[in-house]
CSV table of C-alpha atoms in Angstrom, one decimal:
chain,number,residue,atom,x,y,z
A,1,UNK,CA,-35.4,26.5,4.6
A,2,UNK,CA,-32.5,25.4,2.1
A,3,UNK,CA,-32.9,22.0,0.4
A,4,UNK,CA,-30.7,19.3,2.4
A,5,UNK,CA,-27.9,18.4,0.4
A,6,UNK,CA,-25.8,15.1,1.4
A,7,UNK,CA,-22.3,14.4,-0.2
A,8,UNK,CA,-19.9,11.4,0.5
A,9,UNK,CA,-16.0,11.5,-0.1
A,10,UNK,CA,-14.5,8.4,-1.2
A,11,UNK,CA,-10.7,8.6,-1.0
A,12,UNK,CA,-7.9,6.7,-2.7
A,13,UNK,CA,-4.4,6.5,-2.9
A,14,UNK,CA,-1.9,8.4,-0.3
A,15,UNK,CA,-2.1,10.4,2.7
A,16,UNK,CA,-1.9,13.6,1.0
A,17,UNK,CA,-5.2,12.8,-1.0
A,18,UNK,CA,-6.7,12.2,2.7
A,19,UNK,CA,-5.7,15.8,3.7
A,20,UNK,CA,-7.2,17.0,0.2
A,21,UNK,CA,-10.5,15.1,1.0
A,22,UNK,CA,-10.6,16.8,4.6
A,23,UNK,CA,-10.1,20.3,2.8
A,24,UNK,CA,-12.9,19.6,0.4
A,25,UNK,CA,-15.1,18.5,3.2
A,26,UNK,CA,-14.4,21.5,5.0
A,27,UNK,CA,-15.6,23.8,2.1
A,28,UNK,CA,-18.6,21.7,1.4
A,29,UNK,CA,-19.6,21.7,5.1
A,30,UNK,CA,-19.0,25.6,5.2
A,31,UNK,CA,-21.2,25.9,2.5
A,32,UNK,CA,-24.1,23.9,4.0
A,33,UNK,CA,-23.7,20.4,2.4
A,34,UNK,CA,-24.1,17.5,5.1
A,35,UNK,CA,-21.5,15.3,5.0
A,36,UNK,CA,-22.3,11.4,5.0
A,37,UNK,CA,-19.8,8.4,5.4
A,38,UNK,CA,-21.3,6.1,2.9
A,39,UNK,CA,-21.8,6.8,-0.8
A,40,UNK,CA,-25.1,5.0,-0.9
A,41,UNK,CA,-26.5,7.5,1.7
A,42,UNK,CA,-25.2,10.4,-0.5
A,43,UNK,CA,-26.9,12.6,-3.3
A,44,UNK,CA,-23.4,13.2,-4.7
A,45,UNK,CA,-20.4,10.6,-4.4
A,46,UNK,CA,-17.0,12.4,-4.7
A,47,UNK,CA,-14.3,10.0,-5.7
A,48,UNK,CA,-10.8,11.5,-4.7
A,49,UNK,CA,-8.7,9.4,-7.4
A,50,UNK,CA,-5.1,8.5,-7.5
A,51,UNK,CA,-3.1,8.9,-10.8
A,52,UNK,CA,0.2,7.5,-9.8
A,53,UNK,CA,0.7,4.1,-11.1
A,54,UNK,CA,-1.6,1.7,-13.3
A,55,UNK,CA,-2.6,-0.3,-10.2
A,56,UNK,CA,-3.7,2.8,-8.5
A,57,UNK,CA,-5.6,4.2,-11.7
A,58,UNK,CA,-7.7,1.1,-11.9
A,59,UNK,CA,-8.5,1.2,-8.5
A,60,UNK,CA,-10.0,4.6,-9.1
A,61,UNK,CA,-11.9,3.8,-12.1
A,62,UNK,CA,-13.7,0.5,-10.1
A,63,UNK,CA,-14.4,3.2,-7.4
A,64,UNK,CA,-16.0,5.4,-9.7
A,65,UNK,CA,-17.8,2.5,-11.4
A,66,UNK,CA,-18.9,1.2,-8.2
A,67,UNK,CA,-20.2,4.7,-7.0
A,68,UNK,CA,-22.1,4.8,-10.3
A,69,UNK,CA,-23.9,1.6,-9.5
A,70,UNK,CA,-25.4,3.1,-6.3
A,71,UNK,CA,-27.5,5.4,-8.8
A,72,UNK,CA,-29.8,2.3,-9.4
A,73,UNK,CA,-29.7,1.1,-5.8
A,74,UNK,CA,-29.2,3.9,-3.5
A,75,UNK,CA,-30.1,7.6,-3.1
A,76,UNK,CA,-27.0,8.7,-5.1
A,77,UNK,CA,-27.9,11.1,-7.9
A,78,UNK,CA,-24.6,11.9,-9.1
A,79,UNK,CA,-20.8,10.7,-9.2
A,80,UNK,CA,-17.9,13.0,-9.6
A,81,UNK,CA,-14.1,12.5,-10.0
A,82,UNK,CA,-11.5,14.9,-8.3
A,83,UNK,CA,-8.0,14.2,-7.4
A,84,UNK,CA,-4.8,13.3,-9.3
A,85,UNK,CA,-6.4,11.1,-11.9
A,86,UNK,CA,-8.9,13.8,-12.9
A,87,UNK,CA,-6.3,16.3,-12.7
A,88,UNK,CA,-4.0,14.3,-15.0
A,89,UNK,CA,-6.2,13.1,-17.6
A,90,UNK,CA,-9.4,15.4,-17.4
A,91,UNK,CA,-11.4,15.3,-20.5
A,92,UNK,CA,-9.8,12.1,-21.6
A,93,UNK,CA,-11.0,10.5,-18.5
A,94,UNK,CA,-14.4,11.9,-18.9
A,95,UNK,CA,-14.8,10.5,-22.5
A,96,UNK,CA,-13.5,7.3,-21.3
A,97,UNK,CA,-15.9,7.0,-18.5
A,98,UNK,CA,-19.0,8.7,-19.2
A,99,UNK,CA,-20.4,7.1,-15.7
A,100,UNK,CA,-18.8,10.1,-14.2
A,101,UNK,CA,-21.0,12.9,-14.0
A,102,UNK,CA,-18.1,15.4,-13.7
A,103,UNK,CA,-14.4,15.4,-13.8
A,104,UNK,CA,-13.1,18.3,-11.7
A,105,UNK,CA,-9.5,19.4,-11.4
A,106,UNK,CA,-7.6,21.0,-8.8
A,107,UNK,CA,-8.7,24.7,-9.9
A,108,UNK,CA,-12.2,23.6,-9.4
A,109,UNK,CA,-11.6,23.1,-5.6
A,110,UNK,CA,-12.3,26.5,-4.3
A,111,UNK,CA,-15.8,26.4,-6.1
A,112,UNK,CA,-16.4,22.8,-5.2
A,113,UNK,CA,-19.8,23.6,-3.7
A,114,UNK,CA,-21.2,25.3,-6.9
A,115,UNK,CA,-19.8,22.6,-9.1
A,116,UNK,CA,-21.5,19.8,-7.3
A,117,UNK,CA,-24.7,21.9,-7.0
A,118,UNK,CA,-24.9,22.5,-10.6
A,119,UNK,CA,-24.3,18.8,-11.4
A,120,UNK,CA,-26.9,17.8,-8.9
A,121,UNK,CA,-29.4,20.0,-10.4
A,122,UNK,CA,-29.1,18.2,-13.8
A,123,UNK,CA,-26.5,21.0,-15.2
A,124,UNK,CA,-23.1,20.1,-16.9
A,125,UNK,CA,-19.6,21.1,-15.7
A,126,UNK,CA,-16.8,21.3,-18.4
A,127,UNK,CA,-14.4,18.7,-17.8
A,128,UNK,CA,-11.2,19.8,-16.5
A,129,UNK,CA,-8.2,20.4,-19.1
A,130,UNK,CA,-5.0,19.2,-18.0
A,131,UNK,CA,-1.9,21.3,-18.0
A,132,UNK,CA,1.5,21.2,-17.0
A,133,UNK,CA,1.4,22.6,-13.5
A,134,UNK,CA,5.1,22.9,-13.1
A,135,UNK,CA,4.8,25.8,-15.6
A,136,UNK,CA,2.1,27.9,-13.3
A,137,UNK,CA,4.9,28.8,-11.1
A,138,UNK,CA,8.4,30.6,-11.3
A,139,UNK,CA,11.4,28.3,-11.6
A,140,UNK,CA,13.1,29.8,-8.9
A,141,UNK,CA,11.6,28.5,-5.4
A,142,UNK,CA,12.4,31.9,-3.7
A,143,UNK,CA,9.9,33.6,-6.2
A,144,UNK,CA,7.1,31.2,-5.7
A,145,UNK,CA,5.4,32.1,-2.4
A,146,UNK,CA,4.1,35.4,-3.9
A,147,UNK,CA,3.2,34.0,-7.4
A,148,UNK,CA,1.4,30.9,-5.6
A,149,UNK,CA,-1.3,33.3,-4.3
A,150,UNK,CA,-3.3,32.8,-7.5
A,151,UNK,CA,-2.6,29.2,-8.0
A,152,UNK,CA,-4.9,26.2,-6.8
A,153,UNK,CA,-2.6,24.1,-4.3
A,154,UNK,CA,-4.7,21.5,-2.6
A,155,UNK,CA,-3.9,21.5,1.2
A,156,UNK,CA,-3.2,25.2,1.0
A,157,UNK,CA,-6.6,26.3,1.3
A,158,UNK,CA,-8.2,28.9,-1.4
A,159,UNK,CA,-6.1,30.9,-4.0
A,160,UNK,CA,-6.2,34.4,-3.6
A,161,UNK,CA,-7.3,34.8,-7.3
A,162,UNK,CA,-8.5,32.2,-10.0
A,163,UNK,CA,-8.4,32.7,-13.7
A,164,UNK,CA,-8.1,36.6,-13.1
A,165,UNK,CA,-11.0,36.5,-10.6
A,166,UNK,CA,-11.0,37.3,-6.9
A,167,UNK,CA,-11.8,33.9,-5.0
A,168,UNK,CA,-13.0,34.0,-1.5
A,169,UNK,CA,-10.8,32.6,1.3
A,170,UNK,CA,-13.9,30.6,2.1
A,171,UNK,CA,-17.4,30.0,0.2
A,172,UNK,CA,-19.3,33.3,0.5
A,173,UNK,CA,-22.0,32.1,2.9
A,174,UNK,CA,-19.7,30.8,5.4
A,175,UNK,CA,-21.7,31.6,8.7
A,176,UNK,CA,-19.8,33.6,11.1
A,177,UNK,CA,-20.0,30.7,13.6
A,178,UNK,CA,-18.5,27.8,11.7
A,179,UNK,CA,-20.2,24.2,11.9
A,180,UNK,CA,-18.8,22.5,14.8
A,181,UNK,CA,-15.9,20.3,13.9
A,182,UNK,CA,-14.8,22.8,11.0
A,183,UNK,CA,-11.1,24.1,11.1
A,184,UNK,CA,-11.2,27.9,10.8
A,185,UNK,CA,-9.3,29.5,7.6
A,186,UNK,CA,-7.2,31.9,9.8
A,187,UNK,CA,-4.2,32.3,7.7
A,188,UNK,CA,-3.9,33.9,4.3
A,189,UNK,CA,-3.9,30.4,2.6
A,190,UNK,CA,-5.1,28.0,5.7
A,191,UNK,CA,-7.6,25.6,4.5
A,192,UNK,CA,-11.0,24.9,5.9
A,193,UNK,CA,-11.0,21.1,7.1
A,194,UNK,CA,-13.4,18.8,8.3
A,195,UNK,CA,-12.3,15.5,9.5
A,196,UNK,CA,-13.6,12.5,8.0
A,197,UNK,CA,-12.8,9.8,10.8
A,198,UNK,CA,-12.2,9.8,14.4
A,199,UNK,CA,-8.7,8.4,14.4
A,200,UNK,CA,-6.1,9.6,16.7
A,201,UNK,CA,-3.7,10.0,13.9
A,202,UNK,CA,-4.0,12.7,11.1
A,203,UNK,CA,-1.8,13.9,8.4
A,204,UNK,CA,-0.5,17.4,7.9
A,205,UNK,CA,0.5,18.9,4.6
A,206,UNK,CA,4.1,20.6,4.7
A,207,UNK,CA,4.1,21.4,0.9
A,208,UNK,CA,2.7,20.4,-2.3
A,209,UNK,CA,4.3,19.4,-5.5
A,210,UNK,CA,7.8,18.5,-6.4
A,211,UNK,CA,11.1,20.0,-8.0
A,212,UNK,CA,12.6,16.6,-8.6
A,213,UNK,CA,12.5,15.1,-11.8
A,214,UNK,CA,13.0,11.4,-11.2
A,215,UNK,CA,12.4,9.8,-15.0
A,216,UNK,CA,9.7,7.3,-13.9
A,217,UNK,CA,7.5,9.8,-12.2
A,218,UNK,CA,4.7,12.0,-13.6
A,219,UNK,CA,3.7,13.5,-10.2
A,220,UNK,CA,5.4,16.9,-10.8
A,221,UNK,CA,3.6,17.5,-14.1
A,222,UNK,CA,-0.1,17.5,-12.2
A,223,UNK,CA,0.8,18.3,-8.7
A,224,UNK,CA,3.4,21.0,-9.9
A,225,UNK,CA,6.3,22.7,-8.4
A,226,UNK,CA,7.2,22.6,-4.8
A,227,UNK,CA,5.5,25.0,-2.6
A,228,UNK,CA,6.1,25.0,1.2
A,229,UNK,CA,3.1,26.0,3.5
A,230,UNK,CA,4.0,28.7,6.1
A,231,UNK,CA,4.9,27.5,9.5
A,232,UNK,CA,2.1,29.2,11.3
A,233,UNK,CA,-0.4,27.6,9.1
A,234,UNK,CA,0.9,24.3,9.9
A,235,UNK,CA,1.3,24.9,13.6
A,236,UNK,CA,-2.4,26.2,13.7
A,237,UNK,CA,-3.7,23.4,11.7
A,238,UNK,CA,-2.0,21.1,14.1
A,239,UNK,CA,-3.4,23.0,17.3
A,240,UNK,CA,-6.8,22.2,15.6
A,241,UNK,CA,-6.3,19.0,15.2
A,242,UNK,CA,-5.3,18.5,18.6
A,243,UNK,CA,-8.5,20.1,19.9
A,244,UNK,CA,-10.3,17.4,17.6
A,245,UNK,CA,-8.6,14.6,19.7
A,246,UNK,CA,-5.6,13.9,17.6
A,247,UNK,CA,-2.7,12.4,19.2
A,248,UNK,CA,-0.3,11.9,16.4
A,249,UNK,CA,0.5,13.9,13.4
A,250,UNK,CA,2.2,12.6,10.3
A,251,UNK,CA,3.9,15.4,8.1
A,252,UNK,CA,3.4,14.7,4.3
A,253,UNK,CA,4.3,16.0,1.1
A,254,UNK,CA,5.9,14.9,-1.8
A,255,UNK,CA,9.3,15.8,-0.5
A,256,UNK,CA,9.4,16.7,3.0
A,257,UNK,CA,13.4,17.1,3.0
A,258,UNK,CA,12.7,20.2,0.9
A,259,UNK,CA,10.6,22.4,3.3
A,260,UNK,CA,11.2,25.6,3.4
A,261,UNK,CA,13.7,26.1,0.4
A,262,UNK,CA,11.3,28.5,-1.1
A,263,UNK,CA,10.8,30.4,2.2
A,264,UNK,CA,14.3,31.0,2.2
A,265,UNK,CA,15.5,28.4,4.8
A,266,UNK,CA,16.1,25.0,3.8
A,267,UNK,CA,16.5,24.2,7.4
A,268,UNK,CA,13.1,25.2,8.5
A,269,UNK,CA,11.8,21.7,9.1
A,270,UNK,CA,14.6,21.4,11.9
A,271,UNK,CA,13.1,24.4,13.9
A,272,UNK,CA,9.5,23.5,13.0
A,273,UNK,CA,9.6,19.9,14.5
A,274,UNK,CA,10.0,21.0,18.0
A,275,UNK,CA,7.4,23.7,18.2
A,276,UNK,CA,4.9,20.8,16.8
A,277,UNK,CA,6.1,18.5,19.2
A,278,UNK,CA,5.2,21.2,21.9
A,279,UNK,CA,1.6,21.7,20.9
A,280,UNK,CA,-0.7,20.7,23.9
A,281,UNK,CA,-2.5,17.4,23.4
A,282,UNK,CA,-0.1,15.9,20.8
A,283,UNK,CA,2.0,13.0,21.7
A,284,UNK,CA,3.8,12.1,18.5
A,285,UNK,CA,5.1,13.9,15.5
A,286,UNK,CA,6.1,11.7,12.4
A,287,UNK,CA,7.5,13.0,9.2
A,288,UNK,CA,7.2,10.9,6.0
A,289,UNK,CA,8.6,11.3,2.5
A,290,UNK,CA,12.2,11.8,2.8
A,291,UNK,CA,14.8,11.9,0.2
A,292,UNK,CA,18.1,10.1,1.0
A,293,UNK,CA,20.2,12.8,-1.2
A,294,UNK,CA,18.8,15.4,0.8
A,295,UNK,CA,19.2,14.1,4.5
A,296,UNK,CA,21.1,16.8,6.5
A,297,UNK,CA,23.1,16.1,9.8
A,298,UNK,CA,21.0,18.7,11.6
A,299,UNK,CA,17.8,17.0,10.4
A,300,UNK,CA,18.9,13.6,11.5
A,301,UNK,CA,19.7,14.9,14.9
A,302,UNK,CA,16.2,16.6,15.3
A,303,UNK,CA,14.6,13.4,14.2
A,304,UNK,CA,16.6,11.2,16.8
A,305,UNK,CA,16.6,13.5,19.6
A,306,UNK,CA,13.5,15.4,19.9
A,307,UNK,CA,11.1,14.4,22.5
A,308,UNK,CA,7.7,13.2,21.0
A,309,UNK,CA,9.3,13.3,17.5
A,310,UNK,CA,9.3,9.8,16.3
A,311,UNK,CA,12.7,8.7,15.0
A,312,UNK,CA,11.3,7.2,11.9
A,313,UNK,CA,12.9,7.4,8.6
A,314,UNK,CA,10.8,7.0,5.5
A,315,UNK,CA,13.6,7.0,3.0
A,316,UNK,CA,13.0,6.9,-0.7
A,317,UNK,CA,15.5,4.8,-1.9
A,318,UNK,CA,14.0,3.2,-5.3
A,319,UNK,CA,17.1,1.2,-6.1
A,320,UNK,CA,20.8,1.0,-5.1
A,321,UNK,CA,22.5,0.0,-8.2
A,322,UNK,CA,24.4,3.5,-9.2
A,323,UNK,CA,23.7,2.9,-12.9
A,324,UNK,CA,19.8,2.4,-12.4
A,325,UNK,CA,19.8,5.4,-10.0
A,326,UNK,CA,21.3,7.4,-12.7
A,327,UNK,CA,19.0,6.4,-15.2
A,328,UNK,CA,16.4,7.3,-12.7
A,329,UNK,CA,17.7,10.8,-12.2
A,330,UNK,CA,18.5,10.0,-8.8
A,331,UNK,CA,21.8,9.9,-6.6
A,332,UNK,CA,23.4,7.5,-4.3
A,333,UNK,CA,24.6,3.8,-4.2
A,334,UNK,CA,24.5,0.9,-1.9
A,335,UNK,CA,27.3,1.6,0.4
A,336,UNK,CA,26.5,5.5,0.9
A,337,UNK,CA,22.7,4.5,1.9
A,338,UNK,CA,24.0,1.9,4.4
A,339,UNK,CA,26.4,4.6,5.6
A,340,UNK,CA,23.2,7.0,5.9
A,341,UNK,CA,21.4,4.1,7.9
A,342,UNK,CA,24.5,3.6,10.2
A,343,UNK,CA,24.6,7.2,11.2
A,344,UNK,CA,20.9,7.3,12.0
A,345,UNK,CA,21.1,4.3,14.1
A,346,UNK,CA,24.3,5.4,15.7
A,347,UNK,CA,22.1,8.2,17.1
A,348,UNK,CA,18.9,6.2,17.6
A,349,UNK,CA,19.8,2.4,17.6
A,350,UNK,CA,15.8,1.6,17.7
A,351,UNK,CA,15.0,4.0,15.0
A,352,UNK,CA,12.6,3.1,12.3
A,353,UNK,CA,13.3,2.8,8.7
A,354,UNK,CA,11.3,1.8,5.5
A,355,UNK,CA,11.5,2.3,1.8
A,356,UNK,CA,10.0,1.4,-1.7
A,357,UNK,CA,11.9,0.0,-4.4
A,358,UNK,CA,11.2,-0.4,-8.2
A,359,UNK,CA,12.5,-3.6,-10.0
A,360,UNK,CA,12.8,-4.1,-13.7
A,361,UNK,CA,13.6,-0.4,-14.6
A,362,UNK,CA,14.8,-0.3,-18.3
A,363,UNK,CA,18.4,-1.6,-18.5
A,364,UNK,CA,18.5,-3.1,-15.1
A,365,UNK,CA,21.3,-6.0,-15.4
A,366,UNK,CA,21.3,-9.0,-13.3
A,367,UNK,CA,24.2,-7.5,-11.6
A,368,UNK,CA,21.9,-4.4,-10.7
A,369,UNK,CA,19.4,-6.4,-9.3
A,370,UNK,CA,21.9,-8.4,-7.2
A,371,UNK,CA,23.3,-5.1,-5.9
A,372,UNK,CA,19.7,-4.2,-4.9
A,373,UNK,CA,19.4,-7.5,-3.1
A,374,UNK,CA,22.7,-6.7,-1.3
A,375,UNK,CA,21.6,-3.6,-0.2
A,376,UNK,CA,18.0,-4.9,1.2
A,377,UNK,CA,19.9,-7.9,3.2
A,378,UNK,CA,22.0,-5.3,4.7
A,379,UNK,CA,19.8,-2.5,5.5
A,380,UNK,CA,17.6,-4.0,8.2
A,381,UNK,CA,14.6,-2.2,7.1
A,382,UNK,CA,11.2,-2.4,9.3
A,383,UNK,CA,9.0,-2.2,6.1
A,384,UNK,CA,9.6,-2.6,2.4
A,385,UNK,CA,7.5,-2.0,-0.7
A,386,UNK,CA,8.4,-3.5,-4.0
A,387,UNK,CA,7.0,-2.5,-7.4
A,388,UNK,CA,7.4,-3.9,-10.8
A,389,UNK,CA,8.2,-1.1,-13.3
A,390,UNK,CA,5.8,0.1,-15.7
A,391,UNK,CA,5.8,2.9,-18.4
A,392,UNK,CA,3.9,5.9,-17.1
A,393,UNK,CA,2.4,8.4,-19.6
A,394,UNK,CA,4.6,11.5,-20.0
A,395,UNK,CA,7.5,10.5,-18.3
A,396,UNK,CA,11.3,10.2,-19.6
A,397,UNK,CA,11.7,6.5,-18.7
A,398,UNK,CA,8.7,5.7,-21.0
A,399,UNK,CA,11.0,6.6,-23.9
A,400,UNK,CA,13.9,4.6,-22.7
A,401,UNK,CA,15.2,1.5,-24.6
A,402,UNK,CA,16.2,-1.6,-23.3
A,403,UNK,CA,12.9,-2.5,-21.6
A,404,UNK,CA,12.8,-5.8,-19.7
A,405,UNK,CA,10.4,-8.4,-20.8
A,406,UNK,CA,7.4,-8.5,-18.5
A,407,UNK,CA,8.2,-11.8,-17.6
A,408,UNK,CA,11.6,-10.8,-16.1
A,409,UNK,CA,10.0,-8.0,-14.4
A,410,UNK,CA,7.4,-10.3,-12.6
A,411,UNK,CA,10.0,-13.0,-11.8
A,412,UNK,CA,12.2,-10.2,-10.0
A,413,UNK,CA,9.3,-8.8,-8.5
A,414,UNK,CA,8.4,-12.0,-7.2
A,415,UNK,CA,11.8,-13.0,-5.9
A,416,UNK,CA,12.5,-9.6,-4.2
A,417,UNK,CA,9.0,-9.5,-2.7
A,418,UNK,CA,9.7,-12.6,-1.0
A,419,UNK,CA,12.9,-11.5,0.2
A,420,UNK,CA,11.6,-8.5,1.8
A,421,UNK,CA,8.9,-10.5,3.5
A,422,UNK,CA,11.6,-12.7,5.1
A,423,UNK,CA,14.0,-9.8,5.9
A,424,UNK,CA,11.1,-7.4,7.5
A,425,UNK,CA,9.9,-10.5,9.6
A,426,UNK,CA,13.4,-11.0,10.8
A,427,UNK,CA,13.9,-7.3,11.9
A,428,UNK,CA,10.7,-7.4,13.7
A,429,UNK,CA,12.2,-10.5,15.7
A,430,UNK,CA,15.1,-8.2,16.5
A,431,UNK,CA,12.7,-6.0,18.4
A,432,UNK,CA,11.7,-8.7,20.9
A,433,UNK,CA,12.4,-7.6,24.3
A,434,UNK,CA,12.5,-3.6,23.4
A,435,UNK,CA,10.3,-1.2,25.3
A,436,UNK,CA,7.9,0.7,23.1
A,437,UNK,CA,5.5,3.6,23.6
A,438,UNK,CA,2.4,2.3,21.8
A,439,UNK,CA,-0.5,4.6,20.4
A,440,UNK,CA,-3.6,2.6,20.9
A,441,UNK,CA,-5.7,2.8,17.5
A,442,UNK,CA,-8.6,0.4,18.0
A,443,UNK,CA,-9.8,-1.9,20.6
A,444,UNK,CA,-11.7,-4.8,19.2
A,445,UNK,CA,-11.4,-7.7,17.1
A,446,UNK,CA,-7.7,-8.6,16.2
A,447,UNK,CA,-8.7,-9.4,12.6
A,448,UNK,CA,-6.9,-12.9,13.3
A,449,UNK,CA,-10.1,-15.0,12.8
A,450,UNK,CA,-11.1,-15.6,16.3
A,451,UNK,CA,-13.7,-13.7,18.3
A,452,UNK,CA,-11.2,-12.5,21.1
A,453,UNK,CA,-10.9,-8.9,21.5
A,454,UNK,CA,-7.7,-7.2,21.1
A,455,UNK,CA,-6.0,-4.0,21.4
A,456,UNK,CA,-4.2,-2.7,18.3
A,457,UNK,CA,-1.8,0.2,18.1
A,458,UNK,CA,1.5,1.4,16.8
A,459,UNK,CA,5.0,2.3,17.8
A,460,UNK,CA,7.5,5.1,16.9
A,461,UNK,CA,8.9,3.0,14.2
A,462,UNK,CA,5.4,2.2,12.5
A,463,UNK,CA,3.4,4.7,10.4
A,464,UNK,CA,-0.3,4.0,9.5
A,465,UNK,CA,-1.2,2.0,6.6
A,466,UNK,CA,2.1,1.2,5.2
A,467,UNK,CA,4.1,-0.7,8.1
A,468,UNK,CA,3.3,-3.1,10.7
A,469,UNK,CA,1.4,-2.7,14.2
A,470,UNK,CA,1.4,-3.7,17.4
A,471,UNK,CA,-0.9,-6.3,18.9
A,472,UNK,CA,-1.3,-5.9,22.9
A,473,UNK,CA,-2.1,-9.1,24.7
A,474,UNK,CA,-5.2,-9.4,26.1
A,475,UNK,CA,-4.0,-10.6,29.5
A,476,UNK,CA,-1.8,-7.6,29.9
A,477,UNK,CA,-4.5,-5.3,28.9
A,478,UNK,CA,-7.2,-6.5,31.2
A,479,UNK,CA,-8.2,-3.9,33.7
A,480,UNK,CA,-6.6,-1.0,31.8
A,481,UNK,CA,-8.9,1.7,30.0
A,482,UNK,CA,-7.0,1.3,26.7
A,483,UNK,CA,-9.2,3.5,24.6
A,484,UNK,CA,-8.1,5.0,21.0
A,485,UNK,CA,-5.6,7.7,21.4
A,486,UNK,CA,-4.0,6.6,24.6
A,487,UNK,CA,-0.4,6.2,24.9
A,488,UNK,CA,0.8,3.2,26.7
A,489,UNK,CA,4.2,1.5,27.5
A,490,UNK,CA,4.5,-2.2,26.3
A,491,UNK,CA,7.4,-4.6,25.9
A,492,UNK,CA,7.7,-6.9,22.9
A,493,UNK,CA,7.4,-10.3,23.6
A,494,UNK,CA,6.7,-11.9,19.9
A,495,UNK,CA,6.0,-11.2,16.3
A,496,UNK,CA,3.4,-12.3,13.5
A,497,UNK,CA,5.4,-11.4,10.6
A,498,UNK,CA,6.0,-7.7,10.5
A,499,UNK,CA,3.6,-7.1,13.4
A,500,UNK,CA,4.7,-7.2,17.1
A,501,UNK,CA,3.1,-8.6,19.8
A,502,UNK,CA,3.6,-6.7,23.2
A,503,UNK,CA,2.5,-6.9,27.1
A,504,UNK,CA,1.4,-3.6,28.6
A,505,UNK,CA,4.0,-2.6,31.5
A,506,UNK,CA,1.2,-2.1,34.1
A,507,UNK,CA,3.3,0.4,36.3
A,508,UNK,CA,4.2,2.5,33.1
A,509,UNK,CA,0.7,2.4,31.3
A,510,UNK,CA,0.8,5.7,30.1
A,511,UNK,CA,-0.9,9.1,29.3
C-alpha cells in the first residue's frame, strides 16, 4: 500500500487564485494525495500566493513564514510557494525566503504531484525562473487558441505539451473511477478540480491573462496574454459544480468583457450567460471584472434582463479624471462613467454596481482628486475599494516623474476612504423597502459580538468577500429551514453600514 501523503492548500488573493487552488487540489487528489484543511495537519503546506500589490505580497510572505513555523509545532515537513508571487519573482523569492522548501511557477502545475513528492522526500526542485508570459503566445488573439495548447494556463487544465514534451491531460495514475468529488477532465483543456469548501458559491474561470496595458499593473507580465476558455468547458464545469451543491457561480478572469475575442466572437459572453443560467441547480450567475471602456449595449441587456443572471456590475473605473486615466493608459471620464451607470439603472433600477479606485497616482492634481470625488459622490455605488498608489516592479508608472509625497497619498486615501464609507452606507439605506432574493450562506453567529444566532446571505447586488451582506432577522427566520444554499425572498428593513437587515417573506420563502 502506498504511503499516505497529506497536503493543505492555503490560498491568498483573489477568486482567480481560489480556482487555481482547486485545480491543484484536483490534480493532487487524482494522484493519491489526501487533502486536509489545516496546514498543521499536512505533510506539505502549499501556499498559493498573491503578487499584485505590496500589501498582498506581505500577506503572502507572512503566510509562508507562518506555515514554516509549523515544522516545529505540527506534522508539516515542507512548505511550498506557488501562485502569482512565486511566478512573478521565482528564484528571487527563493533566495530572499529560504524558509520555503520550493518556489514553483505555473509551468510546474501540470506536474505538481511529482514536484511535491520530490520535496517531501528531501530532494530539491529548481526554483522557478520568471519570464514575460506575454511573449509565450501570438500577438493576434485569434491565433492564440491553437498556440495555447502548449502553454501552462492556470484554470484551463493541463497543457498538451510542456517544454517540448507531451504532458498528460491528468496524472498518469488517475484511476478510471475518479475519487468522489473530483471534476472529470472531459474537454481538451478542462481542468481536474476538487472543491476546498462547502460554500454554495463557487468561481468559474472564463479566461486567463490580460491584453490591457494599464501603466500601474504588472499582472499581464506574469499572467500572460488573454486566452478564453471554450464555452463547452465553462458549461461542463458549471454543471459539475451544480452537482456538488453550488447554487451561485461567479465568472472570473482579468477582464470578462474581452471573453471570446480570441474565439472569433467578442459577444460570446452574451450567448453563454443564458446557457449557464439554464444549468439545472444553478440559481444565480454573477459576472465580475468588467471594463467600462468595453461595455456593450448587448451585454448590458443580457446582464439586466436574463433570469438568474445577477444585474451586477463590477466596473473597473480606477479613477475618473481624464488626465489621470490617460496616464494610467485607460479611457473615460466622470460624465461618461455616470452615463454608463445611468444606462444600466435605466434598464435595472436596483442593479448593483461596485468599483475600485487608486488615489495619489503620479501627477494627480488637487483638481483631479476633486473630479474623482465628484464621480464617487454621484455614482451611487454599492461598494467602493480605495487604494493608495505605490510603485510596482516592472510597470510603466514606476518610471513616471511627478510622484506625490507619501504624506499626500496617505491623506487622500484616508479622505476618500471616509467618503466612500459614508456614501456606500447611504446607498444601503436607499435599499430599505426593497424586496431581495437572498442566497443563504451561513446559519449561526451573526458576528456582532452577541450569542444570538443569525442567518447571513447575499442579494444579487452583493458579491462574496468584496461587498456587503444581508442579515435576516431571527424573528422572521423562525420556523424556516434556512440552510446554506437556499434562496429566500426578504424585505430590507434596516442597515448596518453597507450590510442590509431584512425580514423573510414567509409566503415567498423560496427554493
